[in-house]
XYZ file of C-alpha atoms in Angstrom:
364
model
C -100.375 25.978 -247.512
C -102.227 28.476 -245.313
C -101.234 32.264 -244.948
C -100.217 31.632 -241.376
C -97.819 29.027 -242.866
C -95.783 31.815 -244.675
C -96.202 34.299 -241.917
C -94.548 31.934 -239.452
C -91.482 31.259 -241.768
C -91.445 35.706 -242.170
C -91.712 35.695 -238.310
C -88.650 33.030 -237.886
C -86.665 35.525 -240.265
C -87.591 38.822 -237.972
C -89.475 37.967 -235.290
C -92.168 40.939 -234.958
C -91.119 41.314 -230.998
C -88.128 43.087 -232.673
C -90.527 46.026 -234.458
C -90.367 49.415 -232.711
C -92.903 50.366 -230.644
C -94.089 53.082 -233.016
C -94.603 50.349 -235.441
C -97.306 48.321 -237.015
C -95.897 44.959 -238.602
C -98.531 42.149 -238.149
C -101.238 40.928 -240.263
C -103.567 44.131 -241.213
C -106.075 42.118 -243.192
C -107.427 38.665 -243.790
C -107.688 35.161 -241.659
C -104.202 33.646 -241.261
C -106.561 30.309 -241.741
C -107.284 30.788 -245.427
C -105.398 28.920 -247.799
C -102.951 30.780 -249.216
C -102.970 30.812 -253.088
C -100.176 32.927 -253.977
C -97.995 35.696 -252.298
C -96.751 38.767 -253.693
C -93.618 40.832 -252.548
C -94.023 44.723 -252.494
C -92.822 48.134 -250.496
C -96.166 49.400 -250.204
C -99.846 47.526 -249.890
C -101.336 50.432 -252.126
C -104.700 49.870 -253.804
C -102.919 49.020 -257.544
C -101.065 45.937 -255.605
C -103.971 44.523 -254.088
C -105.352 45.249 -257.922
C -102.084 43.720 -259.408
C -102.286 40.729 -256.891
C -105.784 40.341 -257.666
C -104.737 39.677 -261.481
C -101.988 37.945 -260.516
C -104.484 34.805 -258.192
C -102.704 36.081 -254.928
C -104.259 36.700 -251.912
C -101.610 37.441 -249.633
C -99.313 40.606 -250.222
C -96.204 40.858 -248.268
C -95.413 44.676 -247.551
C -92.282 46.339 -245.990
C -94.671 49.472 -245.285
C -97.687 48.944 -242.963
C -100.482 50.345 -244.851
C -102.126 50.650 -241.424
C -100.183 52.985 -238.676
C -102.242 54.460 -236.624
C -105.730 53.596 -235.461
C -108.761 53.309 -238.663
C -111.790 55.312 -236.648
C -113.828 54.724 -240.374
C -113.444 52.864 -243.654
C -115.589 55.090 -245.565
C -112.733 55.311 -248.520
C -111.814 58.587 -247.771
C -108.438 57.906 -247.918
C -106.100 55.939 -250.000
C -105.415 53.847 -246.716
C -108.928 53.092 -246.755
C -109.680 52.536 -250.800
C -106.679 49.664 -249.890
C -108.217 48.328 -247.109
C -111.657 48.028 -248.648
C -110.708 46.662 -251.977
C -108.412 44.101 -250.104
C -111.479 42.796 -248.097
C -113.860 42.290 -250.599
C -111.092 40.435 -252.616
C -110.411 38.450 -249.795
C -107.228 39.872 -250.157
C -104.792 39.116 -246.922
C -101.893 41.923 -246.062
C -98.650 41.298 -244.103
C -96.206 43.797 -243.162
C -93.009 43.597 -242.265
C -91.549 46.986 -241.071
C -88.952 47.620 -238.545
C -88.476 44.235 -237.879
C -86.949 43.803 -240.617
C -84.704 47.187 -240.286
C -83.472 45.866 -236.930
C -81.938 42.375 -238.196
C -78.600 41.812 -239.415
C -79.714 39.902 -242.631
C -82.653 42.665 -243.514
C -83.301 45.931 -245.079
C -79.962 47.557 -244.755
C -77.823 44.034 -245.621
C -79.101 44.327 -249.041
C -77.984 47.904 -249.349
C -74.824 47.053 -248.326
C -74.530 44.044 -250.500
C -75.410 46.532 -253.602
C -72.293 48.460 -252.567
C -70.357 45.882 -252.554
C -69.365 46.606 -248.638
C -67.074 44.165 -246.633
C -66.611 43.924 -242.897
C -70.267 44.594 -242.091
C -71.619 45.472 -238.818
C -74.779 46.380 -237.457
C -74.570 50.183 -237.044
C -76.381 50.769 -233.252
C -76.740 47.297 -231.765
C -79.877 47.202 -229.808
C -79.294 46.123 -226.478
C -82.195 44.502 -223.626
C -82.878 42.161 -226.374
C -80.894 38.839 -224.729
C -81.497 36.986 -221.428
C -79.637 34.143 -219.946
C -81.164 30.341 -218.390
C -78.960 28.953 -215.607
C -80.699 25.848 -215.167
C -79.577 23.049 -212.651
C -79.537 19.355 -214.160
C -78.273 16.026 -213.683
C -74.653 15.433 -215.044
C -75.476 12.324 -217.188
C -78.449 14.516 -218.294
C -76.215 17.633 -219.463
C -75.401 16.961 -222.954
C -78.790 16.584 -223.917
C -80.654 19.543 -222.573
C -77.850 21.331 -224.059
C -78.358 20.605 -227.560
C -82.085 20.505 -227.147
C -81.461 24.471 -225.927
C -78.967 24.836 -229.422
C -81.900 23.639 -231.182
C -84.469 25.733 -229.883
C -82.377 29.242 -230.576
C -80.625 29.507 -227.314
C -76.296 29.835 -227.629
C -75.240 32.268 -230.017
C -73.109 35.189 -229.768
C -72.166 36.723 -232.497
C -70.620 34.565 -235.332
C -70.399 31.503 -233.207
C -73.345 29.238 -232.015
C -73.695 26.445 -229.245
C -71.904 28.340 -226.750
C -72.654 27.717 -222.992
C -71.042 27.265 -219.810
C -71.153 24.700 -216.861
C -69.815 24.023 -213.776
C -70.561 21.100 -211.468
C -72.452 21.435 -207.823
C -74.151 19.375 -205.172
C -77.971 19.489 -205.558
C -80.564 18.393 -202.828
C -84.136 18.424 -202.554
C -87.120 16.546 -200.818
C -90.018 15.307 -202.785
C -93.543 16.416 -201.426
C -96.609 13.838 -200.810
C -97.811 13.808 -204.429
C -94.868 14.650 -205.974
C -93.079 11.845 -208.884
C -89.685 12.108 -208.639
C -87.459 11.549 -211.589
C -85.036 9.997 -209.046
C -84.841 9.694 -204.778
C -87.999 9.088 -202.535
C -91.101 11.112 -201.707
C -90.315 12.359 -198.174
C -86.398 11.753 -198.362
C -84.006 14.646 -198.805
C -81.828 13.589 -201.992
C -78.148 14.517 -202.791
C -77.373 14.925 -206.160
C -74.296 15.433 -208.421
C -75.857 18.316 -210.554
C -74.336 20.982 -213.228
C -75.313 24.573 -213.350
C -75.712 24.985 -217.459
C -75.533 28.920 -218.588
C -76.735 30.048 -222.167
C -77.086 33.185 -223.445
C -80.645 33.593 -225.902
C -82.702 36.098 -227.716
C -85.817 37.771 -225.690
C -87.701 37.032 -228.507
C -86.868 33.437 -228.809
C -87.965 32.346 -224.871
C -90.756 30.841 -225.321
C -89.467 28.271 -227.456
C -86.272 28.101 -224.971
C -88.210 27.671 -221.884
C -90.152 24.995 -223.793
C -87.639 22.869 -225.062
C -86.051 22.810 -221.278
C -89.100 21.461 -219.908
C -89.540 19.249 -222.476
C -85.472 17.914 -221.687
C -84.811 18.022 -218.667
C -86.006 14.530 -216.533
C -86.737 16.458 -213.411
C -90.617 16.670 -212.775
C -89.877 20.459 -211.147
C -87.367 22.145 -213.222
C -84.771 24.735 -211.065
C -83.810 27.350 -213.262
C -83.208 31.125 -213.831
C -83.601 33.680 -216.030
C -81.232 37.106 -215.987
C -81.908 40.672 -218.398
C -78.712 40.831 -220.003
C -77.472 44.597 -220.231
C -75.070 43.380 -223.499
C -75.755 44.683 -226.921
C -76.891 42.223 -229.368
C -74.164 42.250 -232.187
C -76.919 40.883 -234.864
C -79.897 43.113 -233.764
C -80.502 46.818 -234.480
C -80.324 49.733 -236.731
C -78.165 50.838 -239.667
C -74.783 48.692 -241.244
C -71.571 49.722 -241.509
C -68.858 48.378 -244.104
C -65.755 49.398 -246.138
C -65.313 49.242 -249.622
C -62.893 47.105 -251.207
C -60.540 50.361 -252.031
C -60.948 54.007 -251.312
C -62.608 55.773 -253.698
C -63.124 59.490 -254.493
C -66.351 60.923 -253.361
C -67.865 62.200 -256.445
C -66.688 58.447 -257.845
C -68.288 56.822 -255.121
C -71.675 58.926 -255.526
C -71.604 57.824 -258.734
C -71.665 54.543 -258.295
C -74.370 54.820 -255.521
C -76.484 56.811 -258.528
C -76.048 53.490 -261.045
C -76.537 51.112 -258.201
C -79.607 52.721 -256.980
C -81.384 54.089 -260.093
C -80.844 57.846 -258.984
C -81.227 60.780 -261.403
C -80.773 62.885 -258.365
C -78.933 62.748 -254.994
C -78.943 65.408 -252.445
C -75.534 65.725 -250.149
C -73.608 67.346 -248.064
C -69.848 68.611 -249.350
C -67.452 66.584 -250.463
C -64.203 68.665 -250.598
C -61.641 66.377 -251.299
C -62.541 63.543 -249.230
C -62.131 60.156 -249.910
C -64.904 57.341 -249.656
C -63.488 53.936 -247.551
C -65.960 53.370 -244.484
C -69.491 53.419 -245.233
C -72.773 53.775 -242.852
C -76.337 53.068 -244.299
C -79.581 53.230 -243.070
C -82.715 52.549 -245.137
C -85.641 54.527 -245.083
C -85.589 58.059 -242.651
C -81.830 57.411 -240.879
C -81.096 60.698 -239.938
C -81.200 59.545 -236.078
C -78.380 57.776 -237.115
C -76.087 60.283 -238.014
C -74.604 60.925 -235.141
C -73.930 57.168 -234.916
C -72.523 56.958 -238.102
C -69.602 59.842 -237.429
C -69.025 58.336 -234.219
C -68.133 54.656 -236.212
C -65.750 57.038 -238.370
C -67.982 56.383 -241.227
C -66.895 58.300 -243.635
C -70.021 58.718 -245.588
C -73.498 58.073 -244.368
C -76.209 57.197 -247.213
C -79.795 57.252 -245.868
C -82.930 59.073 -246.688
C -85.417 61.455 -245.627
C -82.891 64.038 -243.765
C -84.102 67.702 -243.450
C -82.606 71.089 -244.625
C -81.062 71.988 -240.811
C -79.834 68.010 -240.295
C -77.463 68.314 -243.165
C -76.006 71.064 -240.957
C -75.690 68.604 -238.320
C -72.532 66.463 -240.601
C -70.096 69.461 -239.451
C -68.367 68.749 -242.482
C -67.340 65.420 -240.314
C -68.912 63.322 -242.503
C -70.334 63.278 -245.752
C -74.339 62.724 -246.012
C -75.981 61.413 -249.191
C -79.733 61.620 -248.773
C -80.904 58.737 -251.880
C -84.592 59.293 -251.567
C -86.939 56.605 -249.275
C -88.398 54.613 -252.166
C -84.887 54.606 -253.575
C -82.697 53.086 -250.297
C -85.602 50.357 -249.662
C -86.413 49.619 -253.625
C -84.712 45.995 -253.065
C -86.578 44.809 -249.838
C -89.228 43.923 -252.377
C -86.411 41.208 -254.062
C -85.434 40.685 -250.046
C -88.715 39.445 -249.537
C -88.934 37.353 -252.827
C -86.056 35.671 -252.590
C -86.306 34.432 -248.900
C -89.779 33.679 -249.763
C -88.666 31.845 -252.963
C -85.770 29.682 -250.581
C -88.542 28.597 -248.351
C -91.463 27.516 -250.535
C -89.402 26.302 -253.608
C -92.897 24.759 -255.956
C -94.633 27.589 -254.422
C -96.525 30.737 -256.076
C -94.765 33.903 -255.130
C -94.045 36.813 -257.180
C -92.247 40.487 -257.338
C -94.778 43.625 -257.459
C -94.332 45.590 -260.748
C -95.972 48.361 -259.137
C -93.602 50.810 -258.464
C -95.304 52.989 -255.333
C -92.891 55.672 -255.102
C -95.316 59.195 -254.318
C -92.206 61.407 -255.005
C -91.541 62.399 -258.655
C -88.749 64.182 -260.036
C -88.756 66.777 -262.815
C-alpha cells in the first residue's frame, strides 16, 4: 500500500478539480511513492498531529485544513506552519489535505452536519454549475450498447439520482479511408456508407479524462468522430451548503438546543428568534456567511454556519434566523468523515482518528 494508493481512493471521493481556486488541497508533504504505514484522520495538520502520528507508526495524515495556503518563501520555523512542516519532513511524515473539495460534494463536509440533525430531503444548497460537459459521439449500431456501458463505467450518465442515462438517435455515416489509414470496416480509398447512431451523455468535467479514454478504448473505429459541449446546467450533486427539513417543526430555542448537544456547544451566537418556528434548515460548514443570502432565498428558515461578523448578522433582516456554531465546532466530524470512508476502503488497513483536538478558540 503506497500513499498515492489512498490518495487516489480520497481523489475518487472529491476529485481535487472540484477545490476552489483560493484553495490548497493536494499533497503538501512527502513522496506519494513511499509505502504507506498508517494514516491518520484530523481537521488540522498541526505540529502535535504529526507528533501524535509519529507515536501512533503513521506517516500519512489526512487533513480537512491545508496547513499550507499561500506560498512558504522560508522554513526557518518561524511559524507554527513551518514548526509542522519541518517536523513532518524529518519524520518522513506525508500530509494530504482535503479542503473545499470536500465542501463542494454532496456526500462531504456539510452531509455529515446534516446527518447530525437528523435533516431529511437534502439538497445541495448553491449547485455549482460549468462543472458538466456532454460527448455526442457517432458509432456503429451493432457497436452501441457497448460503448455505452463502457461510458456508465467510466463516470459518464448521471443526473441527479439516476445513472446510465443517455440518448441516441440513428443517422447515415460516410467517410473515405486515407492511404495509410486501417479501417475498422470499408476500403482505403472508397467512400463508405454507414448505418451509425449519434450517442449523447451527460458527465462530470472532472471525470473526462477517464470518459474520453474509455471511448477510445470502445469504440472499433480507428478515428473516433465525436464532440464535446460546456453544459450551462447546475450540477445537482456539486457545490456549497445543504439544505433539509426536520422531521417536525420545532421551536427555535428547542431546536438551538439540540444543535448545542449535537455539536458540543457551551456557547452559540444568533440572531433573534421571536417566536419562530424551526422546519427548513440551511448549513454550511466552516465560514458560510456567503451563503446567507442563499439560504433565505431556499426559505430556510434557519441558517447554521460559522465565522459570520458583527454587521452580517444584520444582513438576516430578521428573515431568517442565523446560528453562528463556531468553525472547529461545524467541521469537528469531517475528522470521523474521513475515518470512516477511509475505514470502508482499506478494511485490514491501519487508519486512525486524531485525538488532538486543534481548535485555537477557547471559551471562558
Amino acid at each position: 500500500m503506497t500513499i498515492q494508493d489512498i490518495i487516489a481512493s480520497l481523489e475518487e471521493f472529491a476529485d481535487p478539480q472540484l477545490q476552489e481556486s483560493y484553495d490548497n488541497a493536494r499533497l503538501l508533504v512527502g513522496d506519494k511513492t513511499w509505502e504507506c504505514t498508517g494514516v491518520l484522520t484530523a481537521l488540522d495538520s498541526t505540529e502535535a498531529v504529526i507528533n501524535e502520528a509519529i507515536a501512533k507508526n503513521s506517516n500519512l495524515v489526512v487533513a480537512h485544513h491545508p496547513i499550507i495556503f499561500g506560498a512558504l518563501k522560508s522554513i526557518t520555523g518561524k511559524s507554527y506552519i513551518e514548526k509542522t512542516v519541518i517536523k513532518a519532513i524529518k519524520n518522513d511524515i506525508a500530509i494530504y489535505a482535503i479542503h473545499t473539495n470536500l465542501d463542494n460534494i454532496s456526500q462531504g463536509v456539510n452531509k455529515i452536519i446534516a446527518d447530525k440533525l437528523g435533516l431529511q430531503e437534502q439538497k445541495i444548497l448553491a449547485p455549482k454549475s460549468g462543472q458538466l460537459r456532454k460527448l455526442a459521439v457517432y458509432v456503429p449500431a451493432e457497436n452501441r450498447a457497448s460503448l455505452q456501458d463502457a461510458l456508465f463505467a467510466a463516470g459518464a450518465g448521471h443526473i441527479g439520482k439516476y445513472s446510465e442515462c443517455s440518448y441516441s438517435n440513428a443517422g447515415i455515416g460516410t467517410f473515405l479511408p486515407g492511404e495509410g489509414s486501417n479501417p475498422a470496416e470499408g476500403m482505403v480509398g472508397k467512400r463508405s456508407t454507414v448505418t451509425e447512431e449519434k450517442l449523447e451523455v451527460l458527465y462530470p468535467l472532472w471525470k473526462e479524462g477517464s470518459v474520453l479514454t474509455a471511448m477510445k478504448a470502445n469504440h472499433p473505429y480507428e478515428e473516433v468522430a465525436y464532440e464535446c459541449y460546456p453544459v450551462t446546467n447546475t450540477h445537482q450533486e456539486v457545490g456549497s451548503g445543504i439544505t433539509g427539513r426536520l422531521p417536525k417543526a420545532l421551536p427555535a430555542k428547542e431546536f438551538l438546543q439540540i444543535v448545542k448537544e449535537k455539536f458540543g456547544l457551551t456557547i452559540l451566537r444568533h440572531t433573534a428568534l421571536g417566536m419562530k418556528n424551526i422546519e427548513k434548515v440551511a448549513v454550511c460548514g466552516g465560514a458560510g456567511s456567503f451563503l446567507l443570502g442563499k439560504a433565505t432565498a431556499a426559505g430556510a428558515d434557519i441558517f447554521i454556519t460559522s465565522d459570520m461578523k458583527y454587521h452580517e448578522f444584520f444582513d438576516a433582516e430578521g428573515k431568517i434566523v442565523v446560528a453562528d456554531i463556531g468553525h472547529y465546532e461545524s467541521e469537528q466530524y469531517t475528522i470521523d468523515l474521513l475515518y470512516d470512508f477511509l475505514r470502508k476502503k482499506f478494511t485490514n488497513f491501519a487508519v486512525q482518528k486524531t485525538t488532538v483536538n486543534t481548535n485555537p478558540v477557547n471559551y471562558f
